[in-house]
Amino acid sequence: MGTSKFLVGLLFLCFMSMEYCHVSVAASVHNEKKTYIVHMAKTQMPESFDDHTHWYDTSLKSVSESAEMLYTYENAIHGFATRLTEEEAESLRNQPGILYVLPEVKYELHTTRTPTFLGLDQNANLFPESGTASDVTVGVFDTGVWPESKSYDDTGMGPIPASWKGTCETGTNFTKSHCNRKLIGARYFAAGYEATLGPIDESKESKSPRDDDGHGTHTSSTAAGSLVPGASLLGYAPGSARGMANRARVAVYKVCWIGGCFSSDILAAMDKAIADNVDVMSLSLGGGTSDYYRDSVAIGAFSAMEKGILVSCSAGNAGPSTYSLSNLAPWITTVGAGTLDRDFPAFVSLGNGKNFSGVSLYKGDATLSKMLPFVYAGNASNATNGNLCMTGTLIPEMVKGKIVLCDRGINPRVQKGSVVKEAGGVGMILANTNANGEELVADAHLLPATAVGQMSGDVIKKYLFTESNPTATILFEGTKVGIEPSPVVAAFSSRGPNSITPEILKPDLIAPGVNILAGWTGAVGPTGLPEDTRRVEFNIVSGTSMSCPHVSGLAALIKGAHPDWSPAAIRSALMTTSYITYKNGQKLLDVATGKPSTPFDHGAGHVDPVAALDPGLVYDLTTDDYLGFLCALNYTPSQIYGVARRNFTCEKGKKYSISDFNYPSFSVALETEVLGGSNGGVSSGKPSVVKHTRTLTNVASSGGTYKVSISSTSPMVKISVEPATLVFTKVGEKKSYTVTFTAPSMPANTNEFGRIEWSDGKHIVGSPVAVSWI
């Protein structure tokens, strides 16, 4: 794949429903070098060494005279990154003090109206506008920043917090003057990338914190961008754009390049961000799933958590498949995506008088004012995949002057319109197939175009196949707000269950992630295509890449209001105040099915920042709790050291249980007990009884009496709570309770759901329940 095509493919990962690959950058030749991250047991450093970096270097030189360290890590892990052959890596694994020698992993990006939709505009007085709010710094790990964007205007901001230890790195097209009191830090990390893929081509992207892609500017301005009146994309979604924590500071860590985001660079960035004293880390990227002690982001996030830093990550865009989540560690806040109450309707009108609803962000210089000849791309091509409007597949003589229907799939949606335009077409209708169903994502196409769902697409195609002279036009309606129902869970949003630890419910919650307006780079057009010469200050993008920074910014808001709260307390506040029903009492819908969504889709529910500011009670967690969690997973001392960077031995005789881990949600994983039989056996019928213990901490300004209420989707699953009432008399007081789940034996892959809520009449502290037979 050419570099420019790779850039297009990478950029559109945040738009599309795609599985995020766990790509090991494996060498094709046995003795070829590749990048490894070496985890060292720093406490085992021999006394003959005064400095751990000298010890690292000596260990490395013992297996390779030529190898050099790409990075040394101080905070996220203890260790270094280097290039080795497989034989050298294996030899290093046998050296004293070496915990793990793990191969590099490539991660990919998971790629306004929102403050109003979340209730921030009407409740601005609830959130502090000065003082601690502007002392909070959000670190964003992405493609960098376009510092000229108005989203980084520092007008009215006070001095940079004295606690800030970061810097503004210089490089291609980036100087120290590009940072200010809003954008207080900017760094870039490319050593791992360049070691694998060669030097960065500075004619195509800046070897500096500058964002030539757009994704990083979009995510950082979503999290903490300044208020910008009069924002829009080509006139769509007009209004004021602002980040969730618009008074917070921004620090960017550029870890993603044209060829992807490499774990050695991400870990180096997390290492620096911890030292820089960020308060929140936001990572809209993923790299498949692996055990926590082998997951670089999870390991870096553990170190951040210990320093009081909340880490927010995108769940992934591989929905609606089950078990499709990334970033599963319980010390990471994992965010799925929902829709807003805003849409961009563009209707298809056929020559037979029938109309079909679609969406679009581009109507062209003049709206299509009359019926035009209409053709199916598959009938205007000699290629087997001509229906997909792939580059060079359309026959110009059959397309010129016509509207073309293209099927969605494989190549980027906006690229299909470019292909139609290049062949002489004047408009495009983009039809979903089985893979995308009825989910519609608006695009700033390069010609007048609209996207329709699968059912509409099938009817339109039937018209094309049966009508001798088919005609059509597209009617553009601009921007509409107040769309109901909203939110609905986006079909692309990755789903549970948790493939690593089924007893931890993920995602944690959902936030707006569809058609999000935020800042954009000046280096490329809104589509990211090379032929797109338009330049915009704001762009509308979709993906869990967009929902993650919403939660990152909201966490910064809560941190500003409650600077003493732990990351777990902040996440608990966001989760237990999330909602799962619309104002009419109906349950949140899943656009993939058209039916009510479940906790495997929406986690605890859709974020409600106003309620999260005053949650009443929180489920708090300490480092010791997380270490106990690792013990419950039966991790070995070296595996625990790999995550926690310390010697820790689980107490012999002590019962460690995930069911007692103080998480704000409940996931009960039951094994199906079967007895003999030629068809895989039949259920024994013996019921399972599982007990979970939780502890709530009072964070309200006064005491209160909380009573429990329980709901379940199945009468067969019995849920009881003891005690049913908790009385708090002072701030910081803790009270524990036990939940007993009694469930009959059921076939494998059966799921039932419920909810446990504590309320004192003012606060509602809600927890989702998922019971699964595996």
mmCIF file of C-alpha atoms in Angstrom, residues 291-495:
data_model
loop_
_atom_site.group_PDB
_atom_site.id
_atom_site.type_symbol
_atom_site.label_atom_id
_atom_site.label_comp_id
_atom_site.label_asym_id
_atom_site.label_seq_id
_atom_site.Cartn_x
_atom_site.Cartn_y
_atom_site.Cartn_z
ATOM 1 C CA ASP A 291 -3.085 -10.223 29.408
ATOM 2 C CA TYR A 292 -2.580 -7.105 31.503
ATOM 3 C CA TYR A 293 1.088 -7.887 32.202
ATOM 4 C CA ARG A 294 1.731 -7.950 28.428
ATOM 5 C CA ASP A 295 -0.335 -4.853 27.559
ATOM 6 C CA SER A 296 1.821 -1.713 27.382
ATOM 7 C CA VAL A 297 -1.101 0.713 27.713
ATOM 8 C CA ALA A 298 -2.493 -1.219 30.696
ATOM 9 C CA ILE A 299 0.923 -1.261 32.393
ATOM 10 C CA GLY A 300 1.479 2.462 31.791
ATOM 11 C CA ALA A 301 -2.059 3.157 33.010
ATOM 12 C CA PHE A 302 -1.401 1.266 36.259
ATOM 13 C CA SER A 303 1.574 3.517 36.977
ATOM 14 C CA ALA A 304 -0.544 6.568 36.142
ATOM 15 C CA MET A 305 -3.326 5.391 38.456
ATOM 16 C CA GLU A 306 -0.846 5.115 41.316
ATOM 17 C CA LYS A 307 0.049 8.783 40.776
ATOM 18 C CA GLY A 308 -3.613 9.814 40.913
ATOM 19 C CA ILE A 309 -4.003 10.146 37.126
ATOM 20 C CA LEU A 310 -7.273 8.968 35.548
ATOM 21 C CA VAL A 311 -6.717 7.094 32.250
ATOM 22 C CA SER A 312 -9.563 7.172 29.727
ATOM 23 C CA CYS A 313 -9.425 4.953 26.606
ATOM 24 C CA SER A 314 -11.722 4.264 23.667
ATOM 25 C CA ALA A 315 -13.498 0.902 23.633
ATOM 26 C CA GLY A 316 -12.882 0.356 19.907
ATOM 27 C CA ASN A 317 -14.926 0.477 16.713
ATOM 28 C CA ALA A 318 -15.361 -3.261 16.171
ATOM 29 C CA GLY A 319 -19.056 -3.420 17.159
ATOM 30 C CA PRO A 320 -21.623 -4.749 17.097
ATOM 31 C CA SER A 321 -19.635 -7.984 17.444
ATOM 32 C CA THR A 322 -19.451 -9.398 20.969
ATOM 33 C CA TYR A 323 -16.087 -9.647 22.755
ATOM 34 C CA SER A 324 -14.805 -6.818 20.529
ATOM 35 C CA LEU A 325 -13.481 -4.450 23.199
ATOM 36 C CA SER A 326 -10.005 -2.982 23.611
ATOM 37 C CA ASN A 327 -8.471 -1.469 26.773
ATOM 38 C CA LEU A 328 -10.023 -3.809 29.323
ATOM 39 C CA ALA A 329 -7.938 -3.270 32.466
ATOM 40 C CA PRO A 330 -10.074 -2.289 35.479
ATOM 41 C CA TRP A 331 -7.825 0.704 36.238
ATOM 42 C CA ILE A 332 -8.666 2.123 32.772
ATOM 43 C CA THR A 333 -11.976 3.902 32.098
ATOM 44 C CA THR A 334 -13.245 2.274 28.889
ATOM 45 C CA VAL A 335 -15.616 4.393 26.796
ATOM 46 C CA GLY A 336 -18.133 3.333 24.142
ATOM 47 C CA ALA A 337 -20.029 5.603 21.755
ATOM 48 C CA GLY A 338 -23.569 6.915 21.457
ATOM 49 C CA THR A 339 -25.345 9.397 19.210
ATOM 50 C CA LEU A 340 -26.342 13.025 19.750
ATOM 51 C CA ASP A 341 -29.784 14.545 19.247
ATOM 52 C CA ARG A 342 -28.487 16.224 16.083
ATOM 53 C CA ASP A 343 -28.700 14.969 12.526
ATOM 54 C CA PHE A 344 -27.928 16.101 8.981
ATOM 55 C CA PRO A 345 -30.796 14.807 6.824
ATOM 56 C CA ALA A 346 -30.430 14.474 3.073
ATOM 57 C CA PHE A 347 -33.320 12.644 1.383
ATOM 58 C CA VAL A 348 -33.243 10.490 -1.734
ATOM 59 C CA SER A 349 -36.169 11.167 -4.045
ATOM 60 C CA LEU A 350 -36.797 8.601 -6.811
ATOM 61 C CA GLY A 351 -38.555 9.026 -10.118
ATOM 62 C CA ASN A 352 -41.424 6.827 -8.876
ATOM 63 C CA GLY A 353 -42.227 9.390 -6.180
ATOM 64 C CA LYS A 354 -40.778 7.464 -3.238
ATOM 65 C CA ASN A 355 -38.462 9.203 -0.726
ATOM 66 C CA PHE A 356 -35.840 7.744 1.595
ATOM 67 C CA SER A 357 -34.037 9.388 4.497
ATOM 68 C CA GLY A 358 -30.251 9.672 4.564
ATOM 69 C CA VAL A 359 -27.501 11.903 5.975
ATOM 70 C CA SER A 360 -24.866 14.162 4.464
ATOM 71 C CA LEU A 361 -22.471 16.990 5.290
ATOM 72 C CA TYR A 362 -22.025 18.254 1.742
ATOM 73 C CA LYS A 363 -24.627 19.429 -0.758
ATOM 74 C CA GLY A 364 -22.300 21.030 -3.305
ATOM 75 C CA ASP A 365 -22.360 24.555 -4.669
ATOM 76 C CA ALA A 366 -25.973 24.177 -5.711
ATOM 77 C CA THR A 367 -28.542 21.671 -4.521
ATOM 78 C CA LEU A 368 -29.539 19.101 -7.129
ATOM 79 C CA SER A 369 -32.695 20.804 -8.352
ATOM 80 C CA LYS A 370 -34.120 18.221 -10.726
ATOM 81 C CA MET A 371 -34.418 14.529 -11.399
ATOM 82 C CA LEU A 372 -31.242 13.141 -12.960
ATOM 83 C CA PRO A 373 -30.351 9.819 -14.590
ATOM 84 C CA PHE A 374 -29.565 7.238 -11.926
ATOM 85 C CA VAL A 375 -27.281 4.180 -12.197
ATOM 86 C CA TYR A 376 -26.059 1.354 -9.948
ATOM 87 C CA ALA A 377 -22.266 1.299 -9.773
ATOM 88 C CA GLY A 378 -22.232 -2.484 -10.250
ATOM 89 C CA ASN A 379 -23.920 -1.960 -13.621
ATOM 90 C CA ALA A 380 -21.457 0.759 -14.642
ATOM 91 C CA SER A 381 -18.298 -1.276 -14.176
ATOM 92 C CA ASN A 382 -16.512 -4.291 -15.575
ATOM 93 C CA ALA A 383 -14.858 -5.023 -12.222
ATOM 94 C CA THR A 384 -16.222 -7.721 -9.899
ATOM 95 C CA ASN A 385 -16.224 -5.200 -7.050
ATOM 96 C CA GLY A 386 -17.487 -2.319 -9.150
ATOM 97 C CA ASN A 387 -20.496 -1.931 -6.852
ATOM 98 C CA LEU A 388 -18.091 -0.644 -4.174
ATOM 99 C CA CYS A 389 -16.863 2.256 -6.338
ATOM 100 C CA MET A 390 -13.232 1.301 -5.883
ATOM 101 C CA THR A 391 -10.642 3.475 -7.589
ATOM 102 C CA GLY A 392 -10.646 3.040 -11.376
ATOM 103 C CA THR A 393 -13.614 0.641 -11.502
ATOM 104 C CA LEU A 394 -16.333 2.913 -12.971
ATOM 105 C CA ILE A 395 -16.845 3.333 -16.721
ATOM 106 C CA PRO A 396 -17.023 7.112 -17.367
ATOM 107 C CA GLU A 397 -19.352 6.764 -20.361
ATOM 108 C CA MET A 398 -21.917 4.992 -18.169
ATOM 109 C CA VAL A 399 -21.592 7.408 -15.228
ATOM 110 C CA LYS A 400 -21.184 10.889 -16.694
ATOM 111 C CA GLY A 401 -23.950 13.297 -15.685
ATOM 112 C CA LYS A 402 -25.641 10.707 -13.482
ATOM 113 C CA ILE A 403 -26.231 10.017 -9.816
ATOM 114 C CA VAL A 404 -24.478 6.772 -8.868
ATOM 115 C CA LEU A 405 -25.446 4.312 -6.134
ATOM 116 C CA CYS A 406 -22.384 2.770 -4.446
ATOM 117 C CA ASP A 407 -22.414 0.014 -1.854
ATOM 118 C CA ARG A 408 -20.623 0.642 1.439
ATOM 119 C CA GLY A 409 -17.600 -1.467 2.310
ATOM 120 C CA ILE A 410 -13.797 -1.908 2.076
ATOM 121 C CA ASN A 411 -12.693 1.528 0.828
ATOM 122 C CA PRO A 412 -13.440 4.764 2.744
ATOM 123 C CA ARG A 413 -16.922 6.162 2.195
ATOM 124 C CA VAL A 414 -15.762 9.576 0.996
ATOM 125 C CA GLN A 415 -13.302 7.959 -1.390
ATOM 126 C CA LYS A 416 -16.230 6.334 -3.194
ATOM 127 C CA GLY A 417 -17.650 9.780 -3.908
ATOM 128 C CA SER A 418 -14.262 10.907 -5.197
ATOM 129 C CA VAL A 419 -14.249 7.939 -7.590
ATOM 130 C CA VAL A 420 -17.756 8.828 -8.821
ATOM 131 C CA LYS A 421 -16.738 12.454 -9.320
ATOM 132 C CA GLU A 422 -13.563 11.465 -11.177
ATOM 133 C CA ALA A 423 -15.644 9.307 -13.555
ATOM 134 C CA GLY A 424 -17.986 12.225 -14.307
ATOM 135 C CA GLY A 425 -20.844 11.450 -11.935
ATOM 136 C CA VAL A 426 -22.695 14.414 -10.416
ATOM 137 C CA GLY A 427 -23.987 12.812 -7.210
ATOM 138 C CA MET A 428 -23.770 9.672 -5.094
ATOM 139 C CA ILE A 429 -26.080 7.615 -2.951
ATOM 140 C CA LEU A 430 -24.130 5.417 -0.530
ATOM 141 C CA ALA A 431 -26.074 2.319 0.519
ATOM 142 C CA ASN A 432 -25.315 0.306 3.645
ATOM 143 C CA THR A 433 -25.018 -3.473 3.395
ATOM 144 C CA ASN A 434 -25.505 -6.210 6.005
ATOM 145 C CA ALA A 435 -22.272 -5.226 7.736
ATOM 146 C CA ASN A 436 -23.578 -1.783 8.742
ATOM 147 C CA GLY A 437 -27.352 -2.211 8.779
ATOM 148 C CA GLU A 438 -29.196 1.007 9.556
ATOM 149 C CA GLU A 439 -26.314 2.950 11.109
ATOM 150 C CA LEU A 440 -25.708 6.231 9.280
ATOM 151 C CA VAL A 441 -22.578 8.363 9.687
ATOM 152 C CA ALA A 442 -22.528 11.738 7.951
ATOM 153 C CA ASP A 443 -19.592 12.687 5.706
ATOM 154 C CA ALA A 444 -18.300 15.862 4.048
ATOM 155 C CA HIS A 445 -18.294 14.303 0.578
ATOM 156 C CA LEU A 446 -16.508 15.730 -2.446
ATOM 157 C CA LEU A 447 -19.720 15.839 -4.493
ATOM 158 C CA PRO A 448 -23.416 16.052 -3.569
ATOM 159 C CA ALA A 449 -24.099 12.746 -1.800
ATOM 160 C CA THR A 450 -26.094 11.059 0.923
ATOM 161 C CA ALA A 451 -25.879 7.795 2.868
ATOM 162 C CA VAL A 452 -28.893 5.521 3.417
ATOM 163 C CA GLY A 453 -29.462 2.439 5.546
ATOM 164 C CA GLN A 454 -29.525 -1.129 4.286
ATOM 165 C CA MET A 455 -33.310 -1.448 4.046
ATOM 166 C CA SER A 456 -33.651 1.774 2.056
ATOM 167 C CA GLY A 457 -30.691 0.778 -0.082
ATOM 168 C CA ASP A 458 -32.307 -2.555 -0.945
ATOM 169 C CA VAL A 459 -35.545 -0.855 -2.033
ATOM 170 C CA ILE A 460 -33.658 1.752 -4.078
ATOM 171 C CA LYS A 461 -31.645 -0.991 -5.813
ATOM 172 C CA LYS A 462 -34.833 -2.873 -6.654
ATOM 173 C CA TYR A 463 -36.085 0.312 -8.349
ATOM 174 C CA LEU A 464 -32.800 0.589 -10.266
ATOM 175 C CA PHE A 465 -33.014 -3.036 -11.444
ATOM 176 C CA THR A 466 -36.667 -2.878 -12.562
ATOM 177 C CA GLU A 467 -37.082 0.650 -13.966
ATOM 178 C CA SER A 468 -36.068 1.157 -17.599
ATOM 179 C CA ASN A 469 -35.102 4.821 -17.134
ATOM 180 C CA PRO A 470 -34.417 5.328 -13.404
ATOM 181 C CA THR A 471 -34.020 8.876 -12.093
ATOM 182 C CA ALA A 472 -33.288 10.374 -8.687
ATOM 183 C CA THR A 473 -32.291 13.511 -6.853
ATOM 184 C CA ILE A 474 -31.058 14.380 -3.378
ATOM 185 C CA LEU A 475 -32.809 16.905 -1.112
ATOM 186 C CA PHE A 476 -30.512 18.442 1.514
ATOM 187 C CA GLU A 477 -32.087 19.597 4.777
ATOM 188 C CA GLY A 478 -29.025 21.009 6.598
ATOM 189 C CA THR A 479 -28.787 20.616 10.385
ATOM 190 C CA LYS A 480 -31.616 19.355 12.567
ATOM 191 C CA VAL A 481 -31.561 19.153 16.385
ATOM 192 C CA GLY A 482 -33.896 17.588 18.903
ATOM 193 C CA ILE A 483 -33.751 14.211 17.164
ATOM 194 C CA GLU A 484 -35.399 11.433 19.163
ATOM 195 C CA PRO A 485 -34.658 8.926 20.448
ATOM 196 C CA SER A 486 -31.199 10.016 21.523
ATOM 197 C CA PRO A 487 -28.760 8.853 22.509
ATOM 198 C CA VAL A 488 -28.693 5.421 20.929
ATOM 199 C CA VAL A 489 -25.684 3.111 21.112
ATOM 200 C CA ALA A 490 -23.640 3.368 17.903
ATOM 201 C CA ALA A 491 -23.431 0.103 15.961
ATOM 202 C CA PHE A 492 -19.658 0.488 15.550
ATOM 203 C CA SER A 493 -19.095 0.851 19.302
ATOM 204 C CA SER A 494 -17.254 -2.246 20.589
ATOM 205 C CA ARG A 495 -19.145 -4.566 22.915
#
